[in-house]
PDB file of C-alpha atoms in Angstrom:
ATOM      1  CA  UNK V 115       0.000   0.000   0.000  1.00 45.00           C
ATOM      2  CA  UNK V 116       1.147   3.502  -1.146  1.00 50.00           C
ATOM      3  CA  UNK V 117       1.857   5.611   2.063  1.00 48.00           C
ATOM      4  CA  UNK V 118       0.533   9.360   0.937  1.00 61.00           C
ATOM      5  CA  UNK V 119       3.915  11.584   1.808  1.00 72.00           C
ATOM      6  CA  UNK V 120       2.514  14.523   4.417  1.00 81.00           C
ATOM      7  CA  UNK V 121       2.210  17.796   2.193  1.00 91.00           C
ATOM      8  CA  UNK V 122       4.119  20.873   3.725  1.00 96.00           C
ATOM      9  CA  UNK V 123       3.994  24.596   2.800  1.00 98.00           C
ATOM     10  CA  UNK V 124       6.103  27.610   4.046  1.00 98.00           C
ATOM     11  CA  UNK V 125       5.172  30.826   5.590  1.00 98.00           C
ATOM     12  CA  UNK V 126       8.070  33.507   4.763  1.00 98.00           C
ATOM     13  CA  UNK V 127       7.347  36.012   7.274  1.00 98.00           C
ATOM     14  CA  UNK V 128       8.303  39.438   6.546  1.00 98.00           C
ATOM     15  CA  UNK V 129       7.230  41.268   9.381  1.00 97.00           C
ATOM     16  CA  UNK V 130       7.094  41.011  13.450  1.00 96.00           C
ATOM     17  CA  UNK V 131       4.584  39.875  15.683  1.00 95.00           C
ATOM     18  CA  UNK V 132       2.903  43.310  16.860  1.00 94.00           C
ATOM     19  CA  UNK V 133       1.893  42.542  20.529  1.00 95.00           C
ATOM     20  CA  UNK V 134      -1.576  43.039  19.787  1.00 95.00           C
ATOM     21  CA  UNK V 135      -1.210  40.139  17.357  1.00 96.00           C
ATOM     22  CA  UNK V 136       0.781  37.427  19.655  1.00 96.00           C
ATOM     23  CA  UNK V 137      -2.136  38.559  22.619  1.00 96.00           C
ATOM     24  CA  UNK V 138      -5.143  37.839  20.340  1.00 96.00           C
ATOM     25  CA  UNK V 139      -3.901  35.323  17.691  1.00 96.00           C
ATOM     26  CA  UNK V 140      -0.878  34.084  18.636  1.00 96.00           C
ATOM     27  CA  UNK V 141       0.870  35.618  16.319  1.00 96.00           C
ATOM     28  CA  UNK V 142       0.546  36.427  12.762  1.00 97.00           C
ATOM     29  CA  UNK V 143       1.433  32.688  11.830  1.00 97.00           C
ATOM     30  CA  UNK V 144      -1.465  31.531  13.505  1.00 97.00           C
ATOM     31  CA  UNK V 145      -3.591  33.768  11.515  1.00 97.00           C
ATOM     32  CA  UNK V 146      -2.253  32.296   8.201  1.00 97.00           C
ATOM     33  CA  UNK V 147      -2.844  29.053   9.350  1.00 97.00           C
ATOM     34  CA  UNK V 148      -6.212  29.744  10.176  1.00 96.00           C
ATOM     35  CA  UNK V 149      -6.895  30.979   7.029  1.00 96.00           C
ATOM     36  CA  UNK V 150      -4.844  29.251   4.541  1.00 96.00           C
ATOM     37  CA  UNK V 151      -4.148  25.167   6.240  1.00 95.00           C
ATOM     38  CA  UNK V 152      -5.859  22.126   5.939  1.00 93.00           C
ATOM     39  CA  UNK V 153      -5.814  19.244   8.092  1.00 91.00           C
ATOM     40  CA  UNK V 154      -3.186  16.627   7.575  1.00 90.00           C
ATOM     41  CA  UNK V 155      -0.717  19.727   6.305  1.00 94.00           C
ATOM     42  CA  UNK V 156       2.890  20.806   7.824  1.00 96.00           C
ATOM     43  CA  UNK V 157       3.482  24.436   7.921  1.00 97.00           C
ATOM     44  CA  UNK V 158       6.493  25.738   8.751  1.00 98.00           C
ATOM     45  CA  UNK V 159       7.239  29.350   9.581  1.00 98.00           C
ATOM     46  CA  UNK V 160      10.478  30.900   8.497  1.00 98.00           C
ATOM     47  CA  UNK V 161      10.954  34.918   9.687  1.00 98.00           C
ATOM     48  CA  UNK V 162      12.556  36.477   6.596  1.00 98.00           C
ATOM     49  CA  UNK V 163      12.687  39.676   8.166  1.00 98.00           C
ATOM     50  CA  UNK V 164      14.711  38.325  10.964  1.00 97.00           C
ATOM     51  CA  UNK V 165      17.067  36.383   7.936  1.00 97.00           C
ATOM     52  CA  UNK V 166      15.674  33.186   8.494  1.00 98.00           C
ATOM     53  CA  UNK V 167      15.761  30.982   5.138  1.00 98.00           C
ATOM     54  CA  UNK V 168      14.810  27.871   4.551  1.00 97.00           C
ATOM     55  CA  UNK V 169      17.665  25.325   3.204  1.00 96.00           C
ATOM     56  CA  UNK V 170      18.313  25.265  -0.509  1.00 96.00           C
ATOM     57  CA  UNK V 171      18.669  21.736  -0.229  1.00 96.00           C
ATOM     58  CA  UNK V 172      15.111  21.588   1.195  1.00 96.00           C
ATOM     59  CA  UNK V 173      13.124  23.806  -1.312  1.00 97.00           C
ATOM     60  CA  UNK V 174      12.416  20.881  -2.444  1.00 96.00           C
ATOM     61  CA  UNK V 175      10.067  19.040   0.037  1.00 96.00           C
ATOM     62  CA  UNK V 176       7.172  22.419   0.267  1.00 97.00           C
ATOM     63  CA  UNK V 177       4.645  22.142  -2.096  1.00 95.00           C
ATOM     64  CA  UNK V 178       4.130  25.416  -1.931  1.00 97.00           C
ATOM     65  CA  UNK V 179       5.032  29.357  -0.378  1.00 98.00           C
ATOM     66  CA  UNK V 180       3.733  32.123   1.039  1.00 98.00           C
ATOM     67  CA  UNK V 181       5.023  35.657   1.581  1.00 98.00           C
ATOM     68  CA  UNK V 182       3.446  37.667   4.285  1.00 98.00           C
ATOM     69  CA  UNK V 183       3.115  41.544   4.245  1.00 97.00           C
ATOM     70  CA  UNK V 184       5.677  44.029   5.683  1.00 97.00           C
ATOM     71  CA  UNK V 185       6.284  47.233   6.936  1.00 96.00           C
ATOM     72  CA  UNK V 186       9.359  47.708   4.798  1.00 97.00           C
ATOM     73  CA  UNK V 187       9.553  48.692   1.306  1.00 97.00           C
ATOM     74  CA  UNK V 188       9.683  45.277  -1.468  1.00 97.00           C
ATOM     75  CA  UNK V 189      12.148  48.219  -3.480  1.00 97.00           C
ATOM     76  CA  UNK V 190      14.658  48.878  -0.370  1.00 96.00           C
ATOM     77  CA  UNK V 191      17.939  47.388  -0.377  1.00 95.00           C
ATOM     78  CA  UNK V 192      17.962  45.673   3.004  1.00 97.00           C
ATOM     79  CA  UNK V 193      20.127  42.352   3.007  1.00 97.00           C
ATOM     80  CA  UNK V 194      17.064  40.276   4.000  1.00 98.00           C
ATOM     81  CA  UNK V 195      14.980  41.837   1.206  1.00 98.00           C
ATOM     82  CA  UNK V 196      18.027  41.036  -1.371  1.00 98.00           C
ATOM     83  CA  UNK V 197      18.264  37.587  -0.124  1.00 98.00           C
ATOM     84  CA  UNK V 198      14.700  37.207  -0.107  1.00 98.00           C
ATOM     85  CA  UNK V 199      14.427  38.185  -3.542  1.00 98.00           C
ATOM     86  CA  UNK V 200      16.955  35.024  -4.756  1.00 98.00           C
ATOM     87  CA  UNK V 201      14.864  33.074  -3.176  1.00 98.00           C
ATOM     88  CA  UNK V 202      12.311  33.869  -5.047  1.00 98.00           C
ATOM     89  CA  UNK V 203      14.364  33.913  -8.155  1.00 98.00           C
ATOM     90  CA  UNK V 204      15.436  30.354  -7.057  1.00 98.00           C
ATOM     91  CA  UNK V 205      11.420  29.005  -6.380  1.00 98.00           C
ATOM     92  CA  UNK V 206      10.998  30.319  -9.511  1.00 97.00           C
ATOM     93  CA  UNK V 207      13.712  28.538 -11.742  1.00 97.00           C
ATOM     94  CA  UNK V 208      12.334  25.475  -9.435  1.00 96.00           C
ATOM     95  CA  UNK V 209       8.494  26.084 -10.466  1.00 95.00           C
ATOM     96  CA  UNK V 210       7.315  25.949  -6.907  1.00 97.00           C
ATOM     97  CA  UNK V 211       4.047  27.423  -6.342  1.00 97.00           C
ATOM     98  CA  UNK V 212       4.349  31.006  -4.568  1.00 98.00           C
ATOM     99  CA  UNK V 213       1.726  33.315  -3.191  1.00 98.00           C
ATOM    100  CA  UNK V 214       2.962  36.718  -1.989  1.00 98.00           C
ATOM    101  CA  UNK V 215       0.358  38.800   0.044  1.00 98.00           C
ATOM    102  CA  UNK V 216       0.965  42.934  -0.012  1.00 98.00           C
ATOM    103  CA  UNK V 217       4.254  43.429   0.274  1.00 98.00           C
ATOM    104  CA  UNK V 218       4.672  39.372  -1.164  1.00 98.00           C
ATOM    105  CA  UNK V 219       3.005  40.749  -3.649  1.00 98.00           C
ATOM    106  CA  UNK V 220       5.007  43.415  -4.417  1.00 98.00           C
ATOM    107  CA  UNK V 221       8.588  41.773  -4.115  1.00 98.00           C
ATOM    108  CA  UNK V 222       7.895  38.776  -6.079  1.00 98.00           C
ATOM    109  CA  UNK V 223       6.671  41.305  -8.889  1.00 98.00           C
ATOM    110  CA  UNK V 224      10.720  43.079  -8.246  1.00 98.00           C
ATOM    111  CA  UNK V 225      12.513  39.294  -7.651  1.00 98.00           C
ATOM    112  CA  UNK V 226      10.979  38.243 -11.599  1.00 97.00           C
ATOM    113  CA  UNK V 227      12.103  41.740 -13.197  1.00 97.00           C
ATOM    114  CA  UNK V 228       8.643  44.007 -12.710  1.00 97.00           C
ATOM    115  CA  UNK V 229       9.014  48.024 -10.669  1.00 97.00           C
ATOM    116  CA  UNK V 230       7.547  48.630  -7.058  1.00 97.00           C
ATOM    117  CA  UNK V 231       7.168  52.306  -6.161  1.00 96.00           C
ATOM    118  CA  UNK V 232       5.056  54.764  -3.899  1.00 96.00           C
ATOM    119  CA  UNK V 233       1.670  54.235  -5.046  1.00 94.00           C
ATOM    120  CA  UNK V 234       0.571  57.790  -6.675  1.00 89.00           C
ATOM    121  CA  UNK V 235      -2.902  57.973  -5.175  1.00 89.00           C
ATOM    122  CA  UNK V 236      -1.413  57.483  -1.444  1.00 93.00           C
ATOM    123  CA  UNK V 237      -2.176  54.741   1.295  1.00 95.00           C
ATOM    124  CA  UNK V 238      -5.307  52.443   1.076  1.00 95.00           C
ATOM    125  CA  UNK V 239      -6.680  51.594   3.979  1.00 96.00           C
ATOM    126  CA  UNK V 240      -9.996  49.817   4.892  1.00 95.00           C
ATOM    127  CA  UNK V 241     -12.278  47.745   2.303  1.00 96.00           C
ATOM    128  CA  UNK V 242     -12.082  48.035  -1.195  1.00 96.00           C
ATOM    129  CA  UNK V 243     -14.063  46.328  -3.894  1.00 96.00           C
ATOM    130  CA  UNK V 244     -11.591  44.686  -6.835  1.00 96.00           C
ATOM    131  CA  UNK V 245     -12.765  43.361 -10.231  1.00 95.00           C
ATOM    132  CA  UNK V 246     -10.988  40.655 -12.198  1.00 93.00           C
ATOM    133  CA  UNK V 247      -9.868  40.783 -15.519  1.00 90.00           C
ATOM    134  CA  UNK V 248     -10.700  38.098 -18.441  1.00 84.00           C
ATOM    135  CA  UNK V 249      -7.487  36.945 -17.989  1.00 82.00           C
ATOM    136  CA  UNK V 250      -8.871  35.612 -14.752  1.00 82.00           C
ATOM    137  CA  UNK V 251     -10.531  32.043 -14.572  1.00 63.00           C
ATOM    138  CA  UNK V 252     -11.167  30.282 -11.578  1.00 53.00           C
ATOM    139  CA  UNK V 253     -11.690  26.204 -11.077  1.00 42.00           C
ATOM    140  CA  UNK V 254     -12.712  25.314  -7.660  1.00 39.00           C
ATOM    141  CA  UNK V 255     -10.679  23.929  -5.070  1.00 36.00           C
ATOM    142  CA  UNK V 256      -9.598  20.469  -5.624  1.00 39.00           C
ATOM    143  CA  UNK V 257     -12.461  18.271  -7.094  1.00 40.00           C
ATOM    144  CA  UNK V 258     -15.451  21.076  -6.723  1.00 52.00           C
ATOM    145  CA  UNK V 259     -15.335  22.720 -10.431  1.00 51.00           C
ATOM    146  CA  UNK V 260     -18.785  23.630  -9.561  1.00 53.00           C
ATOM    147  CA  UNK V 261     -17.674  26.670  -7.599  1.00 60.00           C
ATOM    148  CA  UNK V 262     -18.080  30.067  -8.928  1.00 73.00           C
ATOM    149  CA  UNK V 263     -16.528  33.405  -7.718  1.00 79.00           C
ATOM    150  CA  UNK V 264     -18.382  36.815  -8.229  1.00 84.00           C
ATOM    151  CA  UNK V 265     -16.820  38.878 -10.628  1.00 88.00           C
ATOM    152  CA  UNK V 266     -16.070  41.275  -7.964  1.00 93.00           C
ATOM    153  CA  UNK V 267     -14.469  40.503  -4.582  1.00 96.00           C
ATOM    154  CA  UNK V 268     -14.119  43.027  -1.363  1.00 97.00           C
ATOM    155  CA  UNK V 269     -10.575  42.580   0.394  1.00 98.00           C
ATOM    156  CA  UNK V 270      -8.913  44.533   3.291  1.00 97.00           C
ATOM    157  CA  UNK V 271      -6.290  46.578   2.239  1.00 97.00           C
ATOM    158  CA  UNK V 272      -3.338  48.587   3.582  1.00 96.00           C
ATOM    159  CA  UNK V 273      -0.774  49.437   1.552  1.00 96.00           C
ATOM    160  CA  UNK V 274       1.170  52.912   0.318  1.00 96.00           C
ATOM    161  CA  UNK V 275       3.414  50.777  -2.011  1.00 97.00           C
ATOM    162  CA  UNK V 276       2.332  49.225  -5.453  1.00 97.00           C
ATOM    163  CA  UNK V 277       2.799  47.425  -8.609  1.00 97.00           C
ATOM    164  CA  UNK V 278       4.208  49.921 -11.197  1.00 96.00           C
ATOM    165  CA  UNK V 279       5.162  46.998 -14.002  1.00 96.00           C
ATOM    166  CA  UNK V 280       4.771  43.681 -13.950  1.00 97.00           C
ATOM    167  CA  UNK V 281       7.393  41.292 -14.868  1.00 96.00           C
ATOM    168  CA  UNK V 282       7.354  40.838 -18.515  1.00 96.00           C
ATOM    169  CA  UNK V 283       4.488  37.563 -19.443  1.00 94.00           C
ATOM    170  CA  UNK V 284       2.912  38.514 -16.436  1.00 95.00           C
ATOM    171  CA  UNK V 285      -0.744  39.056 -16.573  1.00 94.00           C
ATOM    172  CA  UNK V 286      -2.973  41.489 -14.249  1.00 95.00           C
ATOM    173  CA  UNK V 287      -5.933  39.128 -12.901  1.00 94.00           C
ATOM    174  CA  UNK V 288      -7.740  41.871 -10.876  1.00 95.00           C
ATOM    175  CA  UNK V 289      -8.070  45.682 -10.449  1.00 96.00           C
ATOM    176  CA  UNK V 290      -9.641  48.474  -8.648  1.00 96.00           C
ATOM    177  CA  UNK V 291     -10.510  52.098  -8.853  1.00 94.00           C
ATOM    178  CA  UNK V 292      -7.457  52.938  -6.580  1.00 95.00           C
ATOM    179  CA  UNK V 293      -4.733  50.215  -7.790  1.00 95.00           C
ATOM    180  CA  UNK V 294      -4.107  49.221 -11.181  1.00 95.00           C
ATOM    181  CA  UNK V 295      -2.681  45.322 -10.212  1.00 97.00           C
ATOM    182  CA  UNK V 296      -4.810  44.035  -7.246  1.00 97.00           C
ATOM    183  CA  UNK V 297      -3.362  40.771  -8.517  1.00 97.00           C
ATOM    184  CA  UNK V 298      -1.094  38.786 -10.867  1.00 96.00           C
ATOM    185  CA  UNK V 299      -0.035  35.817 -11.985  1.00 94.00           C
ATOM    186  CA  UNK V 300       3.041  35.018 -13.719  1.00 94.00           C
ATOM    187  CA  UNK V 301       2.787  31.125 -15.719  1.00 90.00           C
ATOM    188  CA  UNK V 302       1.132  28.861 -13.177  1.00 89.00           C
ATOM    189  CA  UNK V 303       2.894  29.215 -10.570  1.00 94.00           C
ATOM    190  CA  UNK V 304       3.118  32.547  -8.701  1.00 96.00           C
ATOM    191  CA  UNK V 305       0.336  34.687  -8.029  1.00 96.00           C
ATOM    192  CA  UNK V 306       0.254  37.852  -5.958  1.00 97.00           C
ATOM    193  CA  UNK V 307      -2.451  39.680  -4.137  1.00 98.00           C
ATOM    194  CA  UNK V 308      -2.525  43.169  -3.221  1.00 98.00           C
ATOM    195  CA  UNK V 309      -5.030  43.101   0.254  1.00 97.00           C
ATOM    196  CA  UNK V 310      -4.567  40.685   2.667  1.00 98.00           C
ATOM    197  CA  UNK V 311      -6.818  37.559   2.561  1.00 97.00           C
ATOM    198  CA  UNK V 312      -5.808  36.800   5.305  1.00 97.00           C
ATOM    199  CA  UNK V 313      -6.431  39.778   7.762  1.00 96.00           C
ATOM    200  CA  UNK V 314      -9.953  40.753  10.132  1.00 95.00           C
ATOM    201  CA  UNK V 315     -11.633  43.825  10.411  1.00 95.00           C
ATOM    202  CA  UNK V 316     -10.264  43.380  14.133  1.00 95.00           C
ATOM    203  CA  UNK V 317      -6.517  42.928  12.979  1.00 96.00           C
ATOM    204  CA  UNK V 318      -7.026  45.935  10.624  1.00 96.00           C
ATOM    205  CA  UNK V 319      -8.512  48.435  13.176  1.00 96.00           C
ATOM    206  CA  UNK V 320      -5.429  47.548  15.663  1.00 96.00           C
ATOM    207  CA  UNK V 321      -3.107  48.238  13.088  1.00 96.00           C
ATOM    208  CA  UNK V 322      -4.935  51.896  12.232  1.00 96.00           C
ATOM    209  CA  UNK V 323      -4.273  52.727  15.698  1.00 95.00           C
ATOM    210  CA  UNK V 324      -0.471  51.775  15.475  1.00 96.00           C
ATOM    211  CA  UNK V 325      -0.043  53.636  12.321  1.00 96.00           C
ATOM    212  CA  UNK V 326      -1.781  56.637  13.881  1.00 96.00           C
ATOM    213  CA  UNK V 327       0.900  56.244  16.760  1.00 95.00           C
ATOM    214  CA  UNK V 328       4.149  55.764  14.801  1.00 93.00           C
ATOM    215  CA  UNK V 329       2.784  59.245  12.743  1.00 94.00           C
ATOM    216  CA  UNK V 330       2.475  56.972   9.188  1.00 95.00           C
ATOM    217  CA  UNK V 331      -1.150  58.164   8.710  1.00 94.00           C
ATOM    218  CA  UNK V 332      -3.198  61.259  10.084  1.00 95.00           C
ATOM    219  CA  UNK V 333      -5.564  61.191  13.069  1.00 95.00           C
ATOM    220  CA  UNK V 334      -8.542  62.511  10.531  1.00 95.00           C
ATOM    221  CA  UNK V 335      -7.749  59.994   8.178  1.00 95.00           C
ATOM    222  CA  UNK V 336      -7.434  57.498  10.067  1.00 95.00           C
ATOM    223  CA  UNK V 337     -10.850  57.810  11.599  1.00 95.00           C
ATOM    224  CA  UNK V 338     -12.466  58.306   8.801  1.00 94.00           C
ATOM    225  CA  UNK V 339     -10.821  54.558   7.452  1.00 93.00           C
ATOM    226  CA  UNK V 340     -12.608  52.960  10.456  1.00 94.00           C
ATOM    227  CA  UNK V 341     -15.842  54.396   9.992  1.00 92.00           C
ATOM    228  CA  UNK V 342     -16.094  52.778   6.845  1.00 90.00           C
ATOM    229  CA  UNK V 343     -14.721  49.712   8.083  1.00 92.00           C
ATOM    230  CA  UNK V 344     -18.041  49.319  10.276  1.00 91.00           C
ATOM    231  CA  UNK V 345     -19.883  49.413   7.244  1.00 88.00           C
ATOM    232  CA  UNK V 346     -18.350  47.135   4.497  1.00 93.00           C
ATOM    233  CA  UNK V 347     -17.346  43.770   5.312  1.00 95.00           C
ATOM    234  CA  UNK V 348     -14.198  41.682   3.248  1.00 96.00           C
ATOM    235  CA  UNK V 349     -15.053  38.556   1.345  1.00 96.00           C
ATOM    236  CA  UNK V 350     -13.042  36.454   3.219  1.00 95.00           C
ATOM    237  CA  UNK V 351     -14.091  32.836   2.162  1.00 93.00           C
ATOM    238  CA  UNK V 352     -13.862  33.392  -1.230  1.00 92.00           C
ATOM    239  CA  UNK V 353     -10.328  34.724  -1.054  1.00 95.00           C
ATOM    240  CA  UNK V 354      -9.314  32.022   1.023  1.00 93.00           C
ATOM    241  CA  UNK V 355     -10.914  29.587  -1.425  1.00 90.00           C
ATOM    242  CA  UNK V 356      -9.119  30.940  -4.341  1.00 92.00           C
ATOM    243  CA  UNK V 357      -5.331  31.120  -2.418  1.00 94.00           C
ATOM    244  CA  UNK V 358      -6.051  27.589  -1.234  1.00 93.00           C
ATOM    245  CA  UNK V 359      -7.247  26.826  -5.113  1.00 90.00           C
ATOM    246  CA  UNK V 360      -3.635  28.127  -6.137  1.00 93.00           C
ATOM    247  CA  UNK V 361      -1.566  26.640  -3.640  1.00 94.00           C
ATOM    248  CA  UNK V 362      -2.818  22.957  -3.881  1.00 86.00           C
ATOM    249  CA  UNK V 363      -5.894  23.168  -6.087  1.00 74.00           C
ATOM    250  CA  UNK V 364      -6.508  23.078  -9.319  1.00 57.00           C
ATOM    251  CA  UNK V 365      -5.692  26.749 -10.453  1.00 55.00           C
ATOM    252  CA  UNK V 366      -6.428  26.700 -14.439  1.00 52.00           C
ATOM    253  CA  UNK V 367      -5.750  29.663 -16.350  1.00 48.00           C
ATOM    254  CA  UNK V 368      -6.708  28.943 -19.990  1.00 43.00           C
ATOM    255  CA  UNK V 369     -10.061  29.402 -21.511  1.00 39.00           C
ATOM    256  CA  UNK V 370     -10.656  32.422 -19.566  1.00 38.00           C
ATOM    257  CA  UNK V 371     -14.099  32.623 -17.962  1.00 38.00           C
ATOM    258  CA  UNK V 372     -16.727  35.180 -16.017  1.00 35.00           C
ATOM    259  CA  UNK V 373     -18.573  34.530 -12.998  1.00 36.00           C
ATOM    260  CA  UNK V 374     -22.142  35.235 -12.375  1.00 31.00           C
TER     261      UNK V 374
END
């Protein structure tokens, strides 16, 4: 009898822990895992931002990636960001599945030879409503092909940085009226999402309040971002659905569809 080898994936985290995080979650790896994992999986947690890498020789063995968010810039020339970036290079050449999430998204777009920059309309905070492209097509997770995604998703964003270029034979999958790449993919295997699939209205309001007290964001501004947090809400399942569809799904591309 054929023993079924346990499937692992990799969280490269780019940022810390904030301590509101670690007292509510657990920590930000527990929110991924929450989100993202299914039973019978091994995750492993690697903090980029603190230079830890997985082996080379190991690359191998995950099934697939993940690249949180970050405070830091995916277009600064911090070592960790540099070595991060050959990585990704490397996962690349290897055709391991990668999902980068905000500022994943943004510095697998620079690792495979696209331009991150200041985004020109300023920081997006709070809920915003994205639209995919024809380009996008969407088979449901594992066996259910019966599943159908709306042709526009709300996600939670906060972000100042964006996508200026993709990578040459990269194609834009989704947009909004405030950000011109909410997503890509680049051949089958790496796809990158603007918002954070991954985050709650709760997570999101805690972070307002730290970017309010570190003087990233004005007080007016800010409040005015959590007022119309209370009224929108993200669609969470169905971006969970599709990054679980990418990493170990069946994410087909071809034949581009829409969704009613």
């Amino acid at each position: 009898m054929k023993v079924q080898r346990e499937k692992r994936f990799a969280l490269l985290m780019a940022a810390r822990d904030s301590e509101y995080v670690k007292k509510v979650y657990g920590g930000y790896f527990n929110v991924f895992i929450e989100a993202l994992a299914d039973e019978g999986e091994k995750w492993d947690l690697f903090r980029v931002v603190e230079r830890e890498f997985p082996n080379m020789d190991d690359l191998q063995n995950y099934e697939g990636f993940v690249i949180s968010g970050s405070p830091y810039d995916a277009y600064g020339d911090e070592y960790w960001i540099l070595e991060l970036c050959f990585l990704l290079q490397t996962l690349f050449a290897m055709q391991k599945k990668v999902l980068g999430i905000c500022f994943g998204h943004q510095v697998l777009c620079r690792a495979l030879g696209g331009k991150v920059g200041k985004a020109y309309s300023g920081w997006d905070i709070g809920i915003r409503k994205v639209s995919f492209t024809e380009d996008f097509s969407f088979y449901g997770y594992v066996d259910d092909s019966s599943y159908e995604v709306p042709p526009t998703l709300s996600i939670i964003e906060c972000h100042q940085d964006e996508v200026c270029e993709l990578p040459v034979g990269a194609q834009v999958l989704a947009c909004s009226d405030k950000t011109g790449v909410e997503m890509f993919r680049f051949g089958d295997n790496i796809l990158g999402i603007q918002g954070h699939p991954e985050y709650t209205k709760d997570i999101l309001d805690n972070l307002i309040d730290r970017l309010v007290s570190n003087d990233s964001i004005e007080k007016g501004f800010a409040e005015e971002a959590k007022l119309k947090l209370i009224k929108a809400e993200p669609d969470r399942k169905y971006w969970e659905r599709i990054c679980k569809s990418f990493l170990k799904g069946r994410w087909i591309t071809q034949s581009p569809t829409y969704f009613s």
